[in-house]
Structure formats: C-alpha cells, structure tokens
Coordinates of C-alpha atoms in Angstrom, one line a residue:
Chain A
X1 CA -47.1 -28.9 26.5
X2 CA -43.3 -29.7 25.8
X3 CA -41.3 -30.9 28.8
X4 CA -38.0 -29.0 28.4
X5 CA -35.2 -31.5 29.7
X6 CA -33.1 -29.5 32.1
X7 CA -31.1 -32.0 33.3
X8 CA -29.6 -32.8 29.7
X9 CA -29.9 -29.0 29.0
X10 CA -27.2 -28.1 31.8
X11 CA -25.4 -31.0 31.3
X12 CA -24.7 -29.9 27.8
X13 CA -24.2 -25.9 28.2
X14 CA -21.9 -26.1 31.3
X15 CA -18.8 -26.5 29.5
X16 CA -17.3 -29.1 32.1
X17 CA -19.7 -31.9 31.9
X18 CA -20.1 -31.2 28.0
X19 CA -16.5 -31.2 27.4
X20 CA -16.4 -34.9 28.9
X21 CA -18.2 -35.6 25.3
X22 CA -15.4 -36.3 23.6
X23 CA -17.9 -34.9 20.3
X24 CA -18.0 -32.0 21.2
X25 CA -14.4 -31.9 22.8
X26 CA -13.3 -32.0 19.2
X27 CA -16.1 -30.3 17.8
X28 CA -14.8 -27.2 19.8
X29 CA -11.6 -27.3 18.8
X30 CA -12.1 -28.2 15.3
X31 CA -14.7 -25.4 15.0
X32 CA -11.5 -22.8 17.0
X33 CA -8.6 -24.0 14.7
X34 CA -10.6 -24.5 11.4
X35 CA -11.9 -20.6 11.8
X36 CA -8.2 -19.9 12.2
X37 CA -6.4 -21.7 9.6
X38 CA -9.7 -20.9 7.0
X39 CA -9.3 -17.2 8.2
X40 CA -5.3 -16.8 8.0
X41 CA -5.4 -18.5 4.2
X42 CA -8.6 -16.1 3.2
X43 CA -6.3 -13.3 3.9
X44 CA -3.3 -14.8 1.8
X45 CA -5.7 -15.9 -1.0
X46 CA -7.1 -12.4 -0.8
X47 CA -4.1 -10.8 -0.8
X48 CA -3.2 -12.2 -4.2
X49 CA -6.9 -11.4 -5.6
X50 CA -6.7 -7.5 -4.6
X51 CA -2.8 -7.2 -6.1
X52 CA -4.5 -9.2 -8.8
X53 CA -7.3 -7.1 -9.6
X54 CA -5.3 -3.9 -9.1
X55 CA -2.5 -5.3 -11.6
X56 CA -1.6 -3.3 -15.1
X57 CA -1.6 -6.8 -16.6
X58 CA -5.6 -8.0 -17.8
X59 CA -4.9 -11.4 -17.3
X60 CA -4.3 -11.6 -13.9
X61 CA -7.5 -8.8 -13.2
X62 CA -9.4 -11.5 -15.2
X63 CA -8.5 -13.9 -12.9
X64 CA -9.1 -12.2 -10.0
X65 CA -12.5 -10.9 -11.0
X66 CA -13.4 -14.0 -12.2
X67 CA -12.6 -15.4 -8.5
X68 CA -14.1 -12.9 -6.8
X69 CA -17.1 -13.0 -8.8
X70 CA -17.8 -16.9 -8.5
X71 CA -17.2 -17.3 -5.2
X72 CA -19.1 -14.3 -4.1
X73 CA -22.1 -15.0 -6.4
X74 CA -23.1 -18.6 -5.2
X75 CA -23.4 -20.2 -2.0
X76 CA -20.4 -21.3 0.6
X77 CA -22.8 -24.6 1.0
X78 CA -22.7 -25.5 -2.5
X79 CA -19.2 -24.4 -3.2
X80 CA -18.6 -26.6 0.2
X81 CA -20.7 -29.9 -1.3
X82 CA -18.8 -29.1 -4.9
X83 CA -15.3 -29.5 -3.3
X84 CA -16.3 -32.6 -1.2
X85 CA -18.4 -34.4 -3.3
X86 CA -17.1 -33.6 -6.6
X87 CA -13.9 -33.8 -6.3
X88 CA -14.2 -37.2 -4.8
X89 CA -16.4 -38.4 -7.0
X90 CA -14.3 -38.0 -9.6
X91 CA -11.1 -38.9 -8.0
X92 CA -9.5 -35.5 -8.7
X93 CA -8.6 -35.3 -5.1
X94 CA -9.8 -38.1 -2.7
X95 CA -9.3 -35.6 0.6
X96 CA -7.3 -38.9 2.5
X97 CA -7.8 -38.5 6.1
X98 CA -3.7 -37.2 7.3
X99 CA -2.5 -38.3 10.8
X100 CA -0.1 -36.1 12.9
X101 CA 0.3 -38.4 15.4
X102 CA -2.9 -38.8 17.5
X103 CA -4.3 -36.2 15.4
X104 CA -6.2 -36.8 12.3
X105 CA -7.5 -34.4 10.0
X106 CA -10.6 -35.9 8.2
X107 CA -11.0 -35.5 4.6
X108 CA -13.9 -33.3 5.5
X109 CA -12.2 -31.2 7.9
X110 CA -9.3 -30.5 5.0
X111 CA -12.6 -29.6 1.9
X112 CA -14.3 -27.6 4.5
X113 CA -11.4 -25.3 5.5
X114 CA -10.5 -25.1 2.0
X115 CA -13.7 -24.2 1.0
X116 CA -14.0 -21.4 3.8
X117 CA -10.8 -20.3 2.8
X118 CA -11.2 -19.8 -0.9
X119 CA -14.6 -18.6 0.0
X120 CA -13.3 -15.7 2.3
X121 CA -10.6 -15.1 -0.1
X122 CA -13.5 -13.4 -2.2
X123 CA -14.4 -11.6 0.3
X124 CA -11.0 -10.6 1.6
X125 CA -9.6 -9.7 -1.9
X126 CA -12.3 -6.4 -1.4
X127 CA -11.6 -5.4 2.2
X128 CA -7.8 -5.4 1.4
X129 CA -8.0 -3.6 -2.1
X130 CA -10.1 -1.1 -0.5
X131 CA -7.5 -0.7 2.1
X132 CA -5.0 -0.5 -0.2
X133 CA -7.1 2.2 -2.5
X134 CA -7.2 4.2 0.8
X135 CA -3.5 5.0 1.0
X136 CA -2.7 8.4 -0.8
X137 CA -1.0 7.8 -3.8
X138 CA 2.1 9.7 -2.8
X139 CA 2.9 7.2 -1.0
X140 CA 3.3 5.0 -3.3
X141 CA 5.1 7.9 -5.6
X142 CA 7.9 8.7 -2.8
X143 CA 8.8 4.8 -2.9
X144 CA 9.2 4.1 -6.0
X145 CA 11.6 7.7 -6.5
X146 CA 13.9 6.1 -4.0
X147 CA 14.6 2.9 -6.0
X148 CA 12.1 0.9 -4.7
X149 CA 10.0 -1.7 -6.8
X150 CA 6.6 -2.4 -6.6
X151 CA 6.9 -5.6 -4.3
X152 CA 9.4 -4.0 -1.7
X153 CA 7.2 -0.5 -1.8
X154 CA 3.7 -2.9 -1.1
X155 CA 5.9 -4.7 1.4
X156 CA 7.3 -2.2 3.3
X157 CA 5.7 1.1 2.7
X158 CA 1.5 0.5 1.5
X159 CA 0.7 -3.2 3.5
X160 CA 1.7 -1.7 6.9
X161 CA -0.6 1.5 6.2
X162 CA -3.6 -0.1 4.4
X163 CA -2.9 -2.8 7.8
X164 CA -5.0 -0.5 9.9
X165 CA -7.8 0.1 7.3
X166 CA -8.2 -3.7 6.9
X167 CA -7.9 -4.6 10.7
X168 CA -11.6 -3.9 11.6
X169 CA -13.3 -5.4 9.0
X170 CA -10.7 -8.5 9.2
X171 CA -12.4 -9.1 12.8
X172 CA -15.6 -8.7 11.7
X173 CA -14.8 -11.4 9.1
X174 CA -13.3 -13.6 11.5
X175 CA -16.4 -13.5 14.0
X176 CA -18.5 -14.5 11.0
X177 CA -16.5 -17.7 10.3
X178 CA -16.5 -18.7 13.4
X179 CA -20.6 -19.3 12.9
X180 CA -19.9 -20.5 9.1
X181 CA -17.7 -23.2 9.8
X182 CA -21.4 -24.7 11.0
X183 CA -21.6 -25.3 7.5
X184 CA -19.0 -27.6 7.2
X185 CA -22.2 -30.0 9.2
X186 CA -23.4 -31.0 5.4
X187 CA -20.1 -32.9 4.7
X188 CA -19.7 -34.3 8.2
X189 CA -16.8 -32.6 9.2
X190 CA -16.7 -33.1 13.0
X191 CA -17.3 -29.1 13.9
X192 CA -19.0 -28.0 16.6
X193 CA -22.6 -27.9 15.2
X194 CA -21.9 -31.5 13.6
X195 CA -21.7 -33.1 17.2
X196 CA -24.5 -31.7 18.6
X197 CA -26.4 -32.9 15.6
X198 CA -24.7 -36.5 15.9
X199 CA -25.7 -36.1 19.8
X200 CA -29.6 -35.4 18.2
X201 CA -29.3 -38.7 16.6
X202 CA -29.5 -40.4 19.5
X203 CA -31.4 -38.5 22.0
X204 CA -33.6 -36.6 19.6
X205 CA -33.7 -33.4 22.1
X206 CA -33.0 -30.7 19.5
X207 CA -34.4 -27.6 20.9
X208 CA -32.6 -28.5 24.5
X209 CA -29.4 -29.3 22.4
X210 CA -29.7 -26.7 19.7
X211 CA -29.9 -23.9 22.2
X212 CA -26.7 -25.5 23.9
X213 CA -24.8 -25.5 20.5
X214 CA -25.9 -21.9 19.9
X215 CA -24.6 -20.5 23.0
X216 CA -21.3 -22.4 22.2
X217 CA -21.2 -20.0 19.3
X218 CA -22.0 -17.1 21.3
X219 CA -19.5 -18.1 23.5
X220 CA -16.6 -18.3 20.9
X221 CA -17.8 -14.7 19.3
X222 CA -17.9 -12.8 22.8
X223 CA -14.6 -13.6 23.1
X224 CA -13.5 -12.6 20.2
X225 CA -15.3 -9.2 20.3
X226 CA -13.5 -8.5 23.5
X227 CA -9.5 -9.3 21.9
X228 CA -11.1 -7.6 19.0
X229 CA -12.1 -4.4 20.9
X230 CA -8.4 -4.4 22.5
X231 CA -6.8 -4.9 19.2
X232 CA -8.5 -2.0 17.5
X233 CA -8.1 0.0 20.6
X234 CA -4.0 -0.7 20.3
X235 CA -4.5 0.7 16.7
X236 CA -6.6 3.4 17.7
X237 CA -3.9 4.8 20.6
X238 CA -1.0 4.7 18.0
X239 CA -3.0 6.9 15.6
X240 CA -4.4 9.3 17.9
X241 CA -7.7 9.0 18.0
X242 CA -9.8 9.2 21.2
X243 CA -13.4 7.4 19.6
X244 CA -13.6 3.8 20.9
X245 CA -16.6 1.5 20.0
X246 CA -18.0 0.0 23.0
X247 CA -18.0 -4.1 22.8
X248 CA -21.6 -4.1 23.6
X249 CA -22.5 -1.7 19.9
X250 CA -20.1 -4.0 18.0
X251 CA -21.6 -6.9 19.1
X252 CA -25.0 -5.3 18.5
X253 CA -23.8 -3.5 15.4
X254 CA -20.8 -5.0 13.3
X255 CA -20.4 -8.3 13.1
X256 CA -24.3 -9.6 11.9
X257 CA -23.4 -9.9 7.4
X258 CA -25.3 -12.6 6.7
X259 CA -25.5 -14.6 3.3
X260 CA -22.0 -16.0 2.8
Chain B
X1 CA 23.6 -1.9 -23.7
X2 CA 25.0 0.4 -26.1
X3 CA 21.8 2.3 -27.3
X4 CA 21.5 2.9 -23.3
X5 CA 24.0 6.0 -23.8
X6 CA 24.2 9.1 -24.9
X7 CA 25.4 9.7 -28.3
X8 CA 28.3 12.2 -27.2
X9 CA 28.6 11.3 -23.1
X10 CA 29.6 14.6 -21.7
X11 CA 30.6 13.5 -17.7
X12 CA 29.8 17.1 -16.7
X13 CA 25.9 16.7 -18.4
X14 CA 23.8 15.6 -15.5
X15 CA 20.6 15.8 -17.6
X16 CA 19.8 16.1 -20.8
X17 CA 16.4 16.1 -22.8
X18 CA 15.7 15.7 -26.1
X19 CA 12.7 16.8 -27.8
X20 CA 10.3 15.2 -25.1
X21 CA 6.7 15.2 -26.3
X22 CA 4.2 13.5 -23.7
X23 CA 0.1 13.6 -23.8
X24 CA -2.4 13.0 -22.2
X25 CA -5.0 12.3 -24.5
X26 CA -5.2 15.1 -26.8
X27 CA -3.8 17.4 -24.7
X28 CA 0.5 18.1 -25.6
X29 CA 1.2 18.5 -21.5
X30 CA 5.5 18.6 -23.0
X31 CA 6.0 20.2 -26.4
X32 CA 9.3 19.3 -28.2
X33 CA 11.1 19.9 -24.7
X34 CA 14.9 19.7 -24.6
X35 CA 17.0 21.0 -22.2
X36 CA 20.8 20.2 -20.4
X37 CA 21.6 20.7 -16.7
X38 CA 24.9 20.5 -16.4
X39 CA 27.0 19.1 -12.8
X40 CA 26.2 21.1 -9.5
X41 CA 23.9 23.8 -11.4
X42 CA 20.7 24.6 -10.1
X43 CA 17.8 25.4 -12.5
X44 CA 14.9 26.8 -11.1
X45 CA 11.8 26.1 -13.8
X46 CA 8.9 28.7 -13.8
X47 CA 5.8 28.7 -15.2
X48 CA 1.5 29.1 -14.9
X49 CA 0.3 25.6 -13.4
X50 CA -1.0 23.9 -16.3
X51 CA 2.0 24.6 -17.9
X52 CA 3.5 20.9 -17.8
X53 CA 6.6 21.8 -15.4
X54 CA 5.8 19.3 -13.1
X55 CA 5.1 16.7 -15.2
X56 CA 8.3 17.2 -17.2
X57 CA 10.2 16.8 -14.0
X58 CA 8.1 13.5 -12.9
X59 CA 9.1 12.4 -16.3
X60 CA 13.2 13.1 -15.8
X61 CA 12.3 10.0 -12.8
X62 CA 10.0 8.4 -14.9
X63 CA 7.3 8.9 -12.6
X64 CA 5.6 10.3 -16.1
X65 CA 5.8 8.1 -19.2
X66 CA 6.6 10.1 -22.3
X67 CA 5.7 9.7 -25.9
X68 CA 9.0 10.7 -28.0
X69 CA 12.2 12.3 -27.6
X70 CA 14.6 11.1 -24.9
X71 CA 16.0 11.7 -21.5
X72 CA 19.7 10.5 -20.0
X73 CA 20.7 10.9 -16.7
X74 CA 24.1 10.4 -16.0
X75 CA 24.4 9.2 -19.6
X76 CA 21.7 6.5 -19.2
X77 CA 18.5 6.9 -20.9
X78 CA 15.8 7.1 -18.6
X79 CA 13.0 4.8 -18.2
X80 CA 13.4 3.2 -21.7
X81 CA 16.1 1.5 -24.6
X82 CA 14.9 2.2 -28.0
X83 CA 15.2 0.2 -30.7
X84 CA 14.6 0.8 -34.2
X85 CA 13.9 4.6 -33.4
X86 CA 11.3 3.2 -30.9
X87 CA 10.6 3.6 -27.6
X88 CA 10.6 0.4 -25.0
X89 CA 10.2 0.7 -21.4
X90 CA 12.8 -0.7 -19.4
X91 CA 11.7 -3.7 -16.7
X92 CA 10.7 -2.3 -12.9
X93 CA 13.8 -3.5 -11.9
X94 CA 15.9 -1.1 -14.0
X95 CA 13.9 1.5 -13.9
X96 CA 14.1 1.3 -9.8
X97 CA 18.0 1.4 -10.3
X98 CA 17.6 4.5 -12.2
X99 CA 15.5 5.7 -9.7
X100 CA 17.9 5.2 -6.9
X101 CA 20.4 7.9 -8.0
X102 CA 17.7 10.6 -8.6
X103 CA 15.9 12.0 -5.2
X104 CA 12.8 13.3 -5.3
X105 CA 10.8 15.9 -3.0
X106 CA 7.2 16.3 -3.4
X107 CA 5.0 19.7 -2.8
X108 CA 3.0 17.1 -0.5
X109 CA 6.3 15.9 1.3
X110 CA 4.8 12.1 1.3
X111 CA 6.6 11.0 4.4
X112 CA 5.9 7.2 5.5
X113 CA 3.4 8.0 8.6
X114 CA 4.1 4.7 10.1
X115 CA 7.8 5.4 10.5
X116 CA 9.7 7.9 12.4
X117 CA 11.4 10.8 10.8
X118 CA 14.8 8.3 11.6
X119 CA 13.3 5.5 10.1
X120 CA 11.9 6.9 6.9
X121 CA 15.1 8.4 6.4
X122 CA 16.6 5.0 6.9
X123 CA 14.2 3.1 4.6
X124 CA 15.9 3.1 1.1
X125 CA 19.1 2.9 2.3
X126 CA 18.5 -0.7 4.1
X127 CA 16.3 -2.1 2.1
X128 CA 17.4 -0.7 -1.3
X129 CA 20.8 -0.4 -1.1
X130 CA 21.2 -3.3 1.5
X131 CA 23.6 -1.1 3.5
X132 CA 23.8 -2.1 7.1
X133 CA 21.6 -0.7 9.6
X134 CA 23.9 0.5 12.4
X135 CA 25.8 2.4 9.3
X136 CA 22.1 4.0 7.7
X137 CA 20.9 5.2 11.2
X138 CA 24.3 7.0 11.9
X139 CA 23.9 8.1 8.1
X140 CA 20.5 8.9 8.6
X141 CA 21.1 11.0 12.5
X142 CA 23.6 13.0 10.3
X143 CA 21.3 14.2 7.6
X144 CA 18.4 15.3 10.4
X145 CA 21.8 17.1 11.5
X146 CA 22.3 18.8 8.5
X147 CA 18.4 19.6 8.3
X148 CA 18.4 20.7 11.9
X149 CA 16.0 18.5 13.3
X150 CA 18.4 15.7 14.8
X151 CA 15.7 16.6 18.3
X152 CA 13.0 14.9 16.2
X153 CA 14.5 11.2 14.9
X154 CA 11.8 9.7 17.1
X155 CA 8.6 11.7 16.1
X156 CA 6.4 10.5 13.4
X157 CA 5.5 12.6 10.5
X158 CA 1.9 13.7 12.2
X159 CA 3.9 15.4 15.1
X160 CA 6.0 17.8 12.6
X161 CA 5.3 20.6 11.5
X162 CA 5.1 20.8 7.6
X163 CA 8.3 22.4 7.3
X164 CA 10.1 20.1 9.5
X165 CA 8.3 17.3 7.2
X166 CA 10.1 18.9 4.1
X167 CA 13.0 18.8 5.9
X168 CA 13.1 15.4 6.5
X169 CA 11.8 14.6 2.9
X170 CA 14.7 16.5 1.9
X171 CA 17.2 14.2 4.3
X172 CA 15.5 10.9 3.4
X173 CA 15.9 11.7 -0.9
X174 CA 19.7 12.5 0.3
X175 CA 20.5 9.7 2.2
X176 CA 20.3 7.4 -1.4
X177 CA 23.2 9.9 -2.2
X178 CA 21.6 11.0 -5.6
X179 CA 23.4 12.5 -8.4
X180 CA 20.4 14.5 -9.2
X181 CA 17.8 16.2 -7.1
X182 CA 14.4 17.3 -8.2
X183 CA 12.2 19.4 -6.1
X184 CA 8.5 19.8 -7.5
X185 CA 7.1 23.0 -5.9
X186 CA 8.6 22.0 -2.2
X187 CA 7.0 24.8 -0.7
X188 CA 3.6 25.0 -2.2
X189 CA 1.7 23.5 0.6
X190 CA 3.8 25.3 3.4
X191 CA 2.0 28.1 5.7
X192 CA 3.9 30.8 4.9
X193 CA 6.3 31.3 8.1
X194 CA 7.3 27.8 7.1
X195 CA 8.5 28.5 3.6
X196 CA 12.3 30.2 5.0
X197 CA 13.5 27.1 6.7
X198 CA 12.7 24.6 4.0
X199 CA 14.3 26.9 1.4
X200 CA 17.2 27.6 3.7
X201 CA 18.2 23.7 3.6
X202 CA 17.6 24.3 -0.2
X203 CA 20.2 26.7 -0.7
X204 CA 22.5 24.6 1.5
X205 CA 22.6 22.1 -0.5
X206 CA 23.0 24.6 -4.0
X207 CA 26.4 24.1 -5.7
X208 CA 26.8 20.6 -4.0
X209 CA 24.9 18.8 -6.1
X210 CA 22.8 18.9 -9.3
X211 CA 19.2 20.0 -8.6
X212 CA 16.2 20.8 -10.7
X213 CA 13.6 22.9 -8.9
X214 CA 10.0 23.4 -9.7
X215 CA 8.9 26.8 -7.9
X216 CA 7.7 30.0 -7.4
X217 CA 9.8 31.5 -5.3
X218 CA 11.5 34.0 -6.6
X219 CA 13.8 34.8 -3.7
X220 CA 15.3 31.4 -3.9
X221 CA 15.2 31.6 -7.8
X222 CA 17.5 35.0 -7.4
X223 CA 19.6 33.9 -4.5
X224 CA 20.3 30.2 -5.3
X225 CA 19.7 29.6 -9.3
X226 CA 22.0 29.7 -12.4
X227 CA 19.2 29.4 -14.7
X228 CA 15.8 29.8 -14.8
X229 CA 13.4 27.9 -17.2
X230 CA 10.4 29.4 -18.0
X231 CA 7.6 27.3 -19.3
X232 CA 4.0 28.3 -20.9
X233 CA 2.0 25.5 -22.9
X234 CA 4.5 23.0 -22.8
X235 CA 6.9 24.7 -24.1
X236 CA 10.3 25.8 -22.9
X237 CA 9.4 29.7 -23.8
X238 CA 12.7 31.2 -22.6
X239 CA 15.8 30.8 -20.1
X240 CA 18.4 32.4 -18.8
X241 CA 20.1 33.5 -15.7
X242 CA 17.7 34.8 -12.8
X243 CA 19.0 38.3 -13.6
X244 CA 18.5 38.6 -17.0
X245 CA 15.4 36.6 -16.9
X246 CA 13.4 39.1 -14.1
X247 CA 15.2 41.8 -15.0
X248 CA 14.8 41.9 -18.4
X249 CA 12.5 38.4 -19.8
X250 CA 12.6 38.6 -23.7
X251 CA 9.2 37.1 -24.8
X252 CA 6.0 39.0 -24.2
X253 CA 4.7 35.8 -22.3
X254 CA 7.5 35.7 -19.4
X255 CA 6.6 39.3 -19.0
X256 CA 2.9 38.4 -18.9
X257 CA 3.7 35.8 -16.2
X258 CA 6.1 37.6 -14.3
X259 CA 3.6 40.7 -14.0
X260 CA 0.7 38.1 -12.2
X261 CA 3.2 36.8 -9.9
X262 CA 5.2 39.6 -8.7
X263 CA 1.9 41.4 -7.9

C-alpha cells in the first residue's frame, strides 16, 4: 500500500507555500510568458506562411509549403532537441544565456520558445489562410477598384474580417501551448514541469508532485477559457449573434488537439 | 512612358478599346471588342449573361486580364505598357493608381462589413489618397447627402437595406472623385421595390460624369443613356441610341434579345 504524502502534497498545490519555491516561482512565470511570446511570434510566422502559400509567385508557396509541411509532419520534441542540441553542437548558434538586469533568459528558455514558435507558425499559417479563404472575394475586388494594393487592401480591409474567423481557434491554440511548453522539460528550460521534475530529484514523490504540477496546468488553462469565453462573446455581440458556448463545453470540447 | 498613350489623345475620349480579345481557356469571353465613351456620356451595355459584358467592363479596371488589343483611360493604357507589339502588365502599384480614378459598383455592392457606411466611404480617400481625415469625413457626410442616407453614417452595412447598401457603394466609388464610373448590373440583386432608389441616384449623377453601365433596365437605359451597347457572344453586335436601338434594333439577334426581355 502507497502512503500518499499529504503534507508535501498541499504544500505544493496551494499556490502560497509553493510559490516560496523559488523553482517553481520561475517555473510559473516562465511557463505564462514563454506561451505568450511563442504564441504572439506563431501568429506573425504564420501570418507570413498563409500570405505565402496564397501568393501568385511559386517560390514563396514552396516555401511556405515546405514550412508548413516539416514542421507539421515531425515532432515539436525533436524539432525542440534539433534546435538545442544541434545548433549548439555545431556552434551555428550557441543560445548565450542574455541578462536584462536580474532577469536572465537561459539559452534553453530562448531554443524552446523559438521552437514553439516556428512550430505553431505551421499550424497558424492554416487557421489564418482559412480565415482569410473565408472572406468573399468581393471584398477583396471593391479594394483593389478604389486604388488600393494588395498590402493596404489585406491590412485594412481582409485581416480585420478574417480577425474574427481566426479568433477562436487562436485560443484554442493558445490553451494548447500553455501544456506544450512542458516540453521544453527535455532541454532544461526552467518551465513549469521542469521544476517539479528538479523537485522529484530530490524528494522522489512523483505521483504527490506530478498531480501538483498538473493542476498548475489546469489552473493556467481555466483561466484562459474564461478570458477566452469573454473575448469570443465581445466578437459574438458585435456581429449579432445570440449562440454563446458555455466555458464548461469548451473546456470539455475545444481545446483537447493532441499530437503537436 | 511614351507607349503609355494613346496614339491620337483626344481629351474628350474617356475610354477607348481596341480590338480586346480575352479567354478563358478556349472559350473567346471578348471578341475583337473596341469601343469609345466619350466625356459625361452614359452607355448602357445590354446583353444575355454569358455574353462577356461584365467581364469586358472588369477588364476597362483591370479587374480582368486580357489577351490582345488595348484599353486607355484617360489616355493611359490600362493595366499594361507594350513593347515590341506585346503586352506587359504594369506593377500593383500602377495599376492601383489607375485604379483610383475609375470607381466601381458591384451587383453584390461589397461594402466593408466591419466599417460604417461613414467609414467605408472614408476608406480610400485616407488611406489612398492620404487626404486628411477631418476633410474625408466631411467629404464623405456629403456624398451620404447626395445619396440620401446622411441618417445612416453610423450603421453598418448588415443594418441597410440593399438599396441603401448600393447607395453607399455608389457614395464610397465617388468619394475617390473618378473620372470614370462603371456600374456592373447595380441592381441585379435588389428586391424589386429597391430597384427606383438605386437607379434614381444613377440618373443623378448622368451627364456629370462619364459612366459605363452594365444592366437591364430598360427604363434607366431609355431615360438616362446616350447609347446602348448590345453584346451577344462576345461580340459588340450593335449600338446606338436607346431609341433607335428598342425602337427599331437592326440585327435579328437584338431583336431576339429584346423580345425575351421585354416579355
């Protein structure tokens, strides 16, 4: 019979005592900004894919198929070790720790968001170009009759309209990166799920600390359902429509993808 | 530059095509087309759909690419410089300048649904002709104005009705002050109590300025145009002036045509 250590369970799921771990103080907020910054760059590196793909020149849709079909055909973990490991051992890129003052942003910390980045890029570059396929053509016909290019038109006319298609599915990517950046674990990048493992090390309590770390990641999603559920019910208002997911079917419904 | 212009620039020649051929695949959608629409004169082209009078008029924008033959606007060749007797398409960015003097309104209106009928109006002007934006909106509240729908600058396109939409597609294309306006069949996708207010603004704006229209309404044909084009296969098969053209059409297909319509 195991003998479940409550005492060091609550001590590391009530956020005040855990917090005082200065592990999992940074873990936290690596695992919160890294999502962010990883996230906010897939959508700019996606961006470019979809116009990419979309473009009249076959270069660039080469280029963007070819990125889109590498980094959604083989594993985050090994696209992950590849930019770490590789790169360093060949001294392409050393990934130097950088300091902002009493901040400093490990090597690791800088592969791994990369890597999540130009991972969800991939991903991104569908979701957006499917949002932008969704927008009558006319619209893009009535900009371009009153003088304006194609950048200025995507700017100012198709972006803002495709916007709202690619909103919901944006959250649903950003509530899986928030669990991906666990990942980042197999290049010891200090995330969340790294300091509970470092933590292991030394206690060796994994199911007790395990269960801890994955309600730190429920945690983080729940949250993020709910800003979620008022940002797509801002969208819904301004286009009129009445249909509102409840939090509790998108968190049993949308967000579980699985696989990258 | 120089191959940019017209042999003989005539200033009052708003439009002139010469022998425009286009495809699309095998099919000859413009046959040898060639045609002059001369300053403030409204031409009203007819025609069974199919009969490429749409895409001829997309192609006076160079919405449509053609194949041979030429089109200048203003005395500029649209949409291409030739040299050596060939056709090369102009870069986006002259092509957009073209563009810019040459307003367009679409049977499907295309409105911007995130902006309000104000702010669609407003669009081009600021951010293609970099005027300022206190001087587009009060532009822009003058046009609705002239449309009568200055009570609607703050709704957004899914609150009009689509022949207040039409009206302010017909405001926004007018606020780029074009030299040129084509209309391709602006009241197609009207409910018919719609049709009279749209076509109203239409004939307002007759004799003003130079406009090409795509339609089959006759009424506005008779009342409003100097010529009417009739078109059948690709082909320009006969103009004239509304009266002698429905009065009395010349070729046995006008009569064919205007016998299924006027039923």
């Amino acid at each position: 019979m195991y003998h479940f250590d409550w005492a060091l369970f609550w001590t590391y799921v009530w956020p005040v005592t855990a917090l005082q771990n200065p592990l999992i103080r940074n873990g936290l907020l690596a695992t919160v900004v890294v999502s962010i910054i990883a996230q906010v760059l897939g959508v700019v590196f996606g961006l470019f894919a979809a116009l990419g793909k979309m473009s009249k020149f076959p270069g660039f849709r080469w280029l963007a198929e070819g990125y889109i079909w590498y980094f959604r055909g083989t594993p985050l973990l090994v696209q992950m070790a590849l930019l770490f490991f590789g790169l360093g051992v060949t001294h392409i890129y050393d990934f130097p720790d950088i300091k902002f003052g009493i901040v400093t942003i490990t090597g690791a910390i800088q592969a791994g968001t990369l890597a999540l980045a130009i991972n969800e890029g991939a991903y991104m570059a569908e979701i957006i170009r499917a949002g932008i396929e969704s927008i009558d053509p006319g619209q893009m016909e009535a900009a371009k009759s009153l003088g304006m290019g194609y950048a200025l038109a995507m700017r100012r006319i198709i972006l803002p309209q495709a916007a709202k298609v690619i909103i919901p599915p944006l959250g649903n990517e950003f509530n899986n990166m928030m669990k991906t950046t666990s990942l980042m674990e197999i290049i010891s990048a200090g995330e969340l799920f790294f300091a509970f493992n470092q933590i292991n090390a030394r206690v060796f309590k994994p199911f007790e600390l395990f269960i801890a770390a994955s309600l730190y990641y429920l945690l983080l999603t729940t949250i993020w359902s709910l800003i979620q559920a008022r940002i797509e019910a801002g969208l819904g208002e301004r286009k009129g429509d009445t249909e509102k997911q409840g939090m509790f079917a998108r968190l049993l419904s949308g967000t579980s993808k699985g696989g990258h | 530059m120089t191959d940019k212009f017209a042999p003989k620039p005539d200033s009052s020649v708003i439009v002139q095509a010469e022998k425009v051929n286009k495809f699309f695949g095998k099919l000859h959608v413009l046959n040898n087309i060639s045609l002059e629409v001369r300053q403030n004169e409204v031409v009203v082209i007819l025609g069974p759909s199919g009969s490429g009078k749409s895409t001829f008029l997309r192609c006076i924008n160079h919405l449509e690419k053609i194949n041979s033959g030429h089109i200048y606007v203003n005395g500029h060749m649209i949409g291409y410089s030739e040299r050596n007797g060939k056709l090369i398409e102009d870069n986006e960015a002259n092509i957009s300048r073209q563009r810019a003097e040459i307003g367009m309104v679409f049977q499907r209106f295309n409105l911007f649904p995130h902006l309000t009928a104000l702010e669609n109006i407003m669009e081009a002007p600021v951010h293609v002709r970099k005027i300022a934006t206190a001087q587009a909106r009060e532009d822009a509240e003058r046009l609705l104005a002239r449309v009568g729908l200055e009570a609607k600058r703050n709704q957004y396109p899914n609150q009009l009705s689509g022949g207040q939409q039409q009206r302010v597609a017909i405001a926004r294309a007018l606020a780029m002050k074009p030299t040129l306006m084509l209309f391709d069949e602006p009241t197609s996708a009207l409910d018919p109590e719609m049709i009279g207010e749209v076509l109203d603004v239409m004939k307002e704006l007759a004799h003003q300025m130079t406009m090409i229209v795509v339609s089959h309404e006759m009424g506005f044909a008779k009342a409003a145009a100097d010529r009417v084009v009739f078109m059948d296969y690709g082909q320009i098969v006969e103009q004239g002036t509304p009266d002698e053209f429905f009065s009395n059409p010349k070729e046995e297909r006008s009569r064919l045509f205007l016998s299924q319509i006027l039923h």
